[in-house]
């Protein structure tokens, strides 16, 4: 995400690295705890991965502008209610709105969302992507975490172990990622 200035001349707060790993009937979404404003760490223990939807059946994690991500969490939750908890349908409808609504189109965030059956990446371009190989990562350390997870997946079958180690690798390499990991499993 860019370090653009908002309408008040301030750099927005950004949340960073999120990874989703789907293996052997278990899906894990993990995120680091760092929130940065420009080159400054504003908070080291943010919770960027949460359960949403009825009964917490969906796990969502965000990277990007924090306030924008919370708006998207709320919108996705409403879509999940509207479509009876069907994640794929709710995600597609959110992506349509995100792409066509003038207000939403300006939101700077990405999301990884998952339920027991599906792992998706949602973008402001209207993309709803189901990652190949059951591994997805977003944010400034996303490519580091993704590379580590793909390498680990040849040797490890446990989704949580893959996600935790991949996040540790990203934290070692990316200055916008720390080792304060929040992890949720579905």
PDB file of C-alpha atoms in Angstrom:
ATOM      1  CA  UNK A   1       0.000   0.000   0.000  1.00  0.00           C
ATOM      2  CA  UNK A   2       1.237   3.474  -0.701  1.00  0.00           C
ATOM      3  CA  UNK A   3       2.141   6.058   1.900  1.00  0.00           C
ATOM      4  CA  UNK A   4      -0.218   8.537   0.309  1.00  0.00           C
ATOM      5  CA  UNK A   5      -1.426  11.540   2.242  1.00  0.00           C
ATOM      6  CA  UNK A   6      -5.072  11.697   3.164  1.00  0.00           C
ATOM      7  CA  UNK A   7      -7.164  14.855   2.835  1.00  0.00           C
ATOM      8  CA  UNK A   8      -5.712  16.225   6.089  1.00  0.00           C
ATOM      9  CA  UNK A   9      -2.073  15.852   5.023  1.00  0.00           C
ATOM     10  CA  UNK A  10      -1.473  12.909   7.357  1.00  0.00           C
ATOM     11  CA  UNK A  11       0.022   9.573   6.446  1.00  0.00           C
ATOM     12  CA  UNK A  12      -2.564   6.840   7.184  1.00  0.00           C
ATOM     13  CA  UNK A  13      -1.831   4.023   9.607  1.00  0.00           C
ATOM     14  CA  UNK A  14      -1.099   0.752   7.885  1.00  0.00           C
ATOM     15  CA  UNK A  15      -1.313  -2.850   8.991  1.00  0.00           C
ATOM     16  CA  UNK A  16       0.983  -5.291   7.234  1.00  0.00           C
ATOM     17  CA  UNK A  17       1.627  -9.007   6.806  1.00  0.00           C
ATOM     18  CA  UNK A  18      -1.188 -11.592   6.650  1.00  0.00           C
ATOM     19  CA  UNK A  19      -0.938 -15.218   5.504  1.00  0.00           C
ATOM     20  CA  UNK A  20      -3.580 -17.869   4.888  1.00  0.00           C
ATOM     21  CA  UNK A  21      -2.699 -21.563   4.677  1.00  0.00           C
ATOM     22  CA  UNK A  22      -5.142 -24.343   3.826  1.00  0.00           C
ATOM     23  CA  UNK A  23      -3.930 -27.911   4.478  1.00  0.00           C
ATOM     24  CA  UNK A  24      -5.555 -31.247   5.286  1.00  0.00           C
ATOM     25  CA  UNK A  25      -9.007 -29.855   6.085  1.00  0.00           C
ATOM     26  CA  UNK A  26      -7.654 -27.049   8.291  1.00  0.00           C
ATOM     27  CA  UNK A  27      -7.324 -23.388   7.321  1.00  0.00           C
ATOM     28  CA  UNK A  28      -5.238 -20.903   9.276  1.00  0.00           C
ATOM     29  CA  UNK A  29      -5.073 -17.136   8.869  1.00  0.00           C
ATOM     30  CA  UNK A  30      -2.224 -15.401  10.703  1.00  0.00           C
ATOM     31  CA  UNK A  31      -1.106 -11.797  10.921  1.00  0.00           C
ATOM     32  CA  UNK A  32       1.655  -9.848  12.560  1.00  0.00           C
ATOM     33  CA  UNK A  33       0.944  -7.159  15.141  1.00  0.00           C
ATOM     34  CA  UNK A  34       2.750  -4.161  13.681  1.00  0.00           C
ATOM     35  CA  UNK A  35       0.939  -1.021  12.605  1.00  0.00           C
ATOM     36  CA  UNK A  36       3.111   1.603  10.964  1.00  0.00           C
ATOM     37  CA  UNK A  37       2.623   5.230  10.042  1.00  0.00           C
ATOM     38  CA  UNK A  38       5.242   5.967   7.440  1.00  0.00           C
ATOM     39  CA  UNK A  39       8.508   4.645   8.869  1.00  0.00           C
ATOM     40  CA  UNK A  40       7.328   4.703  12.478  1.00  0.00           C
ATOM     41  CA  UNK A  41       5.942   1.745  14.416  1.00  0.00           C
ATOM     42  CA  UNK A  42       2.772   3.072  16.049  1.00  0.00           C
ATOM     43  CA  UNK A  43       1.578  -0.161  17.632  1.00  0.00           C
ATOM     44  CA  UNK A  44       3.404  -3.483  17.978  1.00  0.00           C
ATOM     45  CA  UNK A  45       0.482  -5.689  19.057  1.00  0.00           C
ATOM     46  CA  UNK A  46      -2.480  -4.910  16.795  1.00  0.00           C
ATOM     47  CA  UNK A  47      -4.993  -7.656  16.084  1.00  0.00           C
ATOM     48  CA  UNK A  48      -5.416  -7.782  12.296  1.00  0.00           C
ATOM     49  CA  UNK A  49      -6.996 -11.227  12.126  1.00  0.00           C
ATOM     50  CA  UNK A  50     -10.518 -11.740  13.514  1.00  0.00           C
ATOM     51  CA  UNK A  51     -13.517 -13.985  13.395  1.00  0.00           C
ATOM     52  CA  UNK A  52     -16.587 -12.503  11.737  1.00  0.00           C
ATOM     53  CA  UNK A  53     -20.006 -13.679  10.656  1.00  0.00           C
ATOM     54  CA  UNK A  54     -22.552 -15.710  12.558  1.00  0.00           C
ATOM     55  CA  UNK A  55     -20.796 -17.797  15.183  1.00  0.00           C
ATOM     56  CA  UNK A  56     -17.374 -16.633  13.961  1.00  0.00           C
ATOM     57  CA  UNK A  57     -17.461 -19.110  11.082  1.00  0.00           C
ATOM     58  CA  UNK A  58     -15.310 -16.822   8.897  1.00  0.00           C
ATOM     59  CA  UNK A  59     -11.804 -15.622   9.657  1.00  0.00           C
ATOM     60  CA  UNK A  60     -10.598 -12.402   8.045  1.00  0.00           C
ATOM     61  CA  UNK A  61      -7.240 -10.650   8.044  1.00  0.00           C
ATOM     62  CA  UNK A  62      -6.267  -7.324   6.502  1.00  0.00           C
ATOM     63  CA  UNK A  63      -3.271  -5.442   5.234  1.00  0.00           C
ATOM     64  CA  UNK A  64      -3.357  -1.769   4.365  1.00  0.00           C
ATOM     65  CA  UNK A  65      -4.941   1.297   5.874  1.00  0.00           C
ATOM     66  CA  UNK A  66      -6.441   0.276   9.210  1.00  0.00           C
ATOM     67  CA  UNK A  67      -9.614   2.373   9.114  1.00  0.00           C
ATOM     68  CA  UNK A  68     -10.282   1.207   5.552  1.00  0.00           C
ATOM     69  CA  UNK A  69      -9.925  -2.415   6.627  1.00  0.00           C
ATOM     70  CA  UNK A  70     -12.431  -1.998   9.459  1.00  0.00           C
ATOM     71  CA  UNK A  71     -14.912  -0.580   6.968  1.00  0.00           C
ATOM     72  CA  UNK A  72     -14.403  -3.667   4.802  1.00  0.00           C
ATOM     73  CA  UNK A  73     -14.800  -6.027   7.787  1.00  0.00           C
ATOM     74  CA  UNK A  74     -18.169  -4.411   8.532  1.00  0.00           C
ATOM     75  CA  UNK A  75     -19.268  -4.593   4.901  1.00  0.00           C
ATOM     76  CA  UNK A  76     -18.241  -8.231   4.580  1.00  0.00           C
ATOM     77  CA  UNK A  77     -20.107  -9.093   7.774  1.00  0.00           C
ATOM     78  CA  UNK A  78     -23.271  -7.512   6.351  1.00  0.00           C
ATOM     79  CA  UNK A  79     -22.847  -9.480   3.120  1.00  0.00           C
ATOM     80  CA  UNK A  80     -22.391 -12.706   5.104  1.00  0.00           C
ATOM     81  CA  UNK A  81     -25.672 -11.987   6.900  1.00  0.00           C
ATOM     82  CA  UNK A  82     -27.393 -11.154   3.624  1.00  0.00           C
ATOM     83  CA  UNK A  83     -26.199 -14.366   1.931  1.00  0.00           C
ATOM     84  CA  UNK A  84     -26.687 -16.769   4.860  1.00  0.00           C
ATOM     85  CA  UNK A  85     -22.993 -17.180   5.656  1.00  0.00           C
ATOM     86  CA  UNK A  86     -21.997 -18.186   2.100  1.00  0.00           C
ATOM     87  CA  UNK A  87     -18.456 -16.793   1.997  1.00  0.00           C
ATOM     88  CA  UNK A  88     -17.879 -17.029  -1.754  1.00  0.00           C
ATOM     89  CA  UNK A  89     -21.155 -15.252  -2.564  1.00  0.00           C
ATOM     90  CA  UNK A  90     -20.600 -12.597   0.112  1.00  0.00           C
ATOM     91  CA  UNK A  91     -17.026 -11.995  -1.110  1.00  0.00           C
ATOM     92  CA  UNK A  92     -18.101 -11.613  -4.745  1.00  0.00           C
ATOM     93  CA  UNK A  93     -20.847  -9.169  -3.771  1.00  0.00           C
ATOM     94  CA  UNK A  94     -18.431  -7.167  -1.592  1.00  0.00           C
ATOM     95  CA  UNK A  95     -15.899  -7.077  -4.442  1.00  0.00           C
ATOM     96  CA  UNK A  96     -18.592  -5.767  -6.817  1.00  0.00           C
ATOM     97  CA  UNK A  97     -19.462  -2.996  -4.377  1.00  0.00           C
ATOM     98  CA  UNK A  98     -15.794  -2.266  -3.686  1.00  0.00           C
ATOM     99  CA  UNK A  99     -15.107  -1.843  -7.379  1.00  0.00           C
ATOM    100  CA  UNK A 100     -18.171   0.221  -8.302  1.00  0.00           C
ATOM    101  CA  UNK A 101     -18.943   2.355  -5.220  1.00  0.00           C
ATOM    102  CA  UNK A 102     -17.069   5.699  -5.312  1.00  0.00           C
ATOM    103  CA  UNK A 103     -16.467   5.685  -1.549  1.00  0.00           C
ATOM    104  CA  UNK A 104     -15.321   2.072  -1.321  1.00  0.00           C
ATOM    105  CA  UNK A 105     -13.139   2.344  -4.420  1.00  0.00           C
ATOM    106  CA  UNK A 106     -10.824   4.689  -2.503  1.00  0.00           C
ATOM    107  CA  UNK A 107     -10.230   2.262   0.352  1.00  0.00           C
ATOM    108  CA  UNK A 108      -6.626   1.071   0.564  1.00  0.00           C
ATOM    109  CA  UNK A 109      -6.703  -2.409   2.012  1.00  0.00           C
ATOM    110  CA  UNK A 110      -6.523  -6.063   1.013  1.00  0.00           C
ATOM    111  CA  UNK A 111      -8.159  -8.952   2.810  1.00  0.00           C
ATOM    112  CA  UNK A 112      -7.634 -12.671   3.210  1.00  0.00           C
ATOM    113  CA  UNK A 113     -10.858 -14.403   4.240  1.00  0.00           C
ATOM    114  CA  UNK A 114     -11.550 -18.061   4.973  1.00  0.00           C
ATOM    115  CA  UNK A 115     -14.198 -20.451   6.186  1.00  0.00           C
ATOM    116  CA  UNK A 116     -14.058 -24.221   6.568  1.00  0.00           C
ATOM    117  CA  UNK A 117     -14.157 -24.720   2.780  1.00  0.00           C
ATOM    118  CA  UNK A 118     -12.730 -21.622   1.130  1.00  0.00           C
ATOM    119  CA  UNK A 119      -9.617 -19.403   1.270  1.00  0.00           C
ATOM    120  CA  UNK A 120      -9.827 -16.120  -0.675  1.00  0.00           C
ATOM    121  CA  UNK A 121      -7.923 -12.901  -1.310  1.00  0.00           C
ATOM    122  CA  UNK A 122     -10.105  -9.807  -1.839  1.00  0.00           C
ATOM    123  CA  UNK A 123      -8.780  -6.660  -3.501  1.00  0.00           C
ATOM    124  CA  UNK A 124     -10.103  -3.194  -4.284  1.00  0.00           C
ATOM    125  CA  UNK A 125      -9.840  -3.974  -7.987  1.00  0.00           C
ATOM    126  CA  UNK A 126     -12.813  -6.286  -7.597  1.00  0.00           C
ATOM    127  CA  UNK A 127     -10.686  -9.421  -7.464  1.00  0.00           C
ATOM    128  CA  UNK A 128     -11.828 -12.487  -5.560  1.00  0.00           C
ATOM    129  CA  UNK A 129      -8.894 -14.866  -5.841  1.00  0.00           C
ATOM    130  CA  UNK A 130      -8.724 -18.458  -4.649  1.00  0.00           C
ATOM    131  CA  UNK A 131      -4.982 -19.069  -4.301  1.00  0.00           C
ATOM    132  CA  UNK A 132      -3.282 -21.961  -6.004  1.00  0.00           C
ATOM    133  CA  UNK A 133      -1.873 -24.503  -3.608  1.00  0.00           C
ATOM    134  CA  UNK A 134      -3.920 -23.224  -0.661  1.00  0.00           C
ATOM    135  CA  UNK A 135      -1.465 -20.495   0.349  1.00  0.00           C
ATOM    136  CA  UNK A 136      -2.020 -16.732   0.108  1.00  0.00           C
ATOM    137  CA  UNK A 137      -0.241 -13.751   1.638  1.00  0.00           C
ATOM    138  CA  UNK A 138      -0.729  -9.989   1.507  1.00  0.00           C
ATOM    139  CA  UNK A 139       0.922  -6.869   2.882  1.00  0.00           C
ATOM    140  CA  UNK A 140       4.456  -5.553   2.943  1.00  0.00           C
ATOM    141  CA  UNK A 141       5.895  -8.851   4.164  1.00  0.00           C
ATOM    142  CA  UNK A 142       3.447 -10.917   2.140  1.00  0.00           C
ATOM    143  CA  UNK A 143       5.888 -12.039  -0.532  1.00  0.00           C
ATOM    144  CA  UNK A 144       8.403 -13.137   2.117  1.00  0.00           C
ATOM    145  CA  UNK A 145       5.740 -15.095   4.015  1.00  0.00           C
ATOM    146  CA  UNK A 146       4.340 -16.574   0.793  1.00  0.00           C
ATOM    147  CA  UNK A 147       7.769 -17.768  -0.369  1.00  0.00           C
ATOM    148  CA  UNK A 148       8.567 -19.302   2.998  1.00  0.00           C
ATOM    149  CA  UNK A 149       5.176 -21.041   3.210  1.00  0.00           C
ATOM    150  CA  UNK A 150       5.492 -22.489  -0.290  1.00  0.00           C
ATOM    151  CA  UNK A 151       8.942 -23.849   0.509  1.00  0.00           C
ATOM    152  CA  UNK A 152       7.728 -25.291   3.816  1.00  0.00           C
ATOM    153  CA  UNK A 153       4.647 -26.898   2.266  1.00  0.00           C
ATOM    154  CA  UNK A 154       6.826 -29.556   0.602  1.00  0.00           C
ATOM    155  CA  UNK A 155       8.001 -30.736   4.036  1.00  0.00           C
ATOM    156  CA  UNK A 156       5.207 -29.849   6.455  1.00  0.00           C
ATOM    157  CA  UNK A 157       1.527 -30.842   6.456  1.00  0.00           C
ATOM    158  CA  UNK A 158       0.332 -28.796   9.432  1.00  0.00           C
ATOM    159  CA  UNK A 159      -1.235 -25.479   8.332  1.00  0.00           C
ATOM    160  CA  UNK A 160      -0.528 -23.774  11.652  1.00  0.00           C
ATOM    161  CA  UNK A 161       3.158 -24.735  11.678  1.00  0.00           C
ATOM    162  CA  UNK A 162       3.557 -23.492   8.097  1.00  0.00           C
ATOM    163  CA  UNK A 163       1.826 -20.175   8.876  1.00  0.00           C
ATOM    164  CA  UNK A 164       3.790 -19.554  12.084  1.00  0.00           C
ATOM    165  CA  UNK A 165       7.173 -20.300  10.495  1.00  0.00           C
ATOM    166  CA  UNK A 166       6.353 -18.250   7.378  1.00  0.00           C
ATOM    167  CA  UNK A 167       5.387 -15.283   9.583  1.00  0.00           C
ATOM    168  CA  UNK A 168       8.647 -15.679  11.521  1.00  0.00           C
ATOM    169  CA  UNK A 169      10.634 -15.558   8.267  1.00  0.00           C
ATOM    170  CA  UNK A 170       8.740 -12.448   7.127  1.00  0.00           C
ATOM    171  CA  UNK A 171       9.403 -10.764  10.496  1.00  0.00           C
ATOM    172  CA  UNK A 172      13.129 -11.470  10.138  1.00  0.00           C
ATOM    173  CA  UNK A 173      13.297  -9.882   6.675  1.00  0.00           C
ATOM    174  CA  UNK A 174      10.610  -7.170   6.443  1.00  0.00           C
ATOM    175  CA  UNK A 175      10.967  -4.052   8.623  1.00  0.00           C
ATOM    176  CA  UNK A 176       7.181  -3.525   8.474  1.00  0.00           C
ATOM    177  CA  UNK A 177       6.455  -6.976   9.959  1.00  0.00           C
ATOM    178  CA  UNK A 178       6.977  -8.086  13.555  1.00  0.00           C
ATOM    179  CA  UNK A 179       6.801 -11.379  15.424  1.00  0.00           C
ATOM    180  CA  UNK A 180       3.646 -10.627  17.448  1.00  0.00           C
ATOM    181  CA  UNK A 181       1.406 -13.110  15.591  1.00  0.00           C
ATOM    182  CA  UNK A 182      -2.363 -13.484  15.883  1.00  0.00           C
ATOM    183  CA  UNK A 183      -3.622 -16.771  14.443  1.00  0.00           C
ATOM    184  CA  UNK A 184      -7.132 -18.080  13.892  1.00  0.00           C
ATOM    185  CA  UNK A 185      -8.108 -21.539  12.609  1.00  0.00           C
ATOM    186  CA  UNK A 186     -11.247 -22.730  10.810  1.00  0.00           C
TER     187      UNK A 186
END
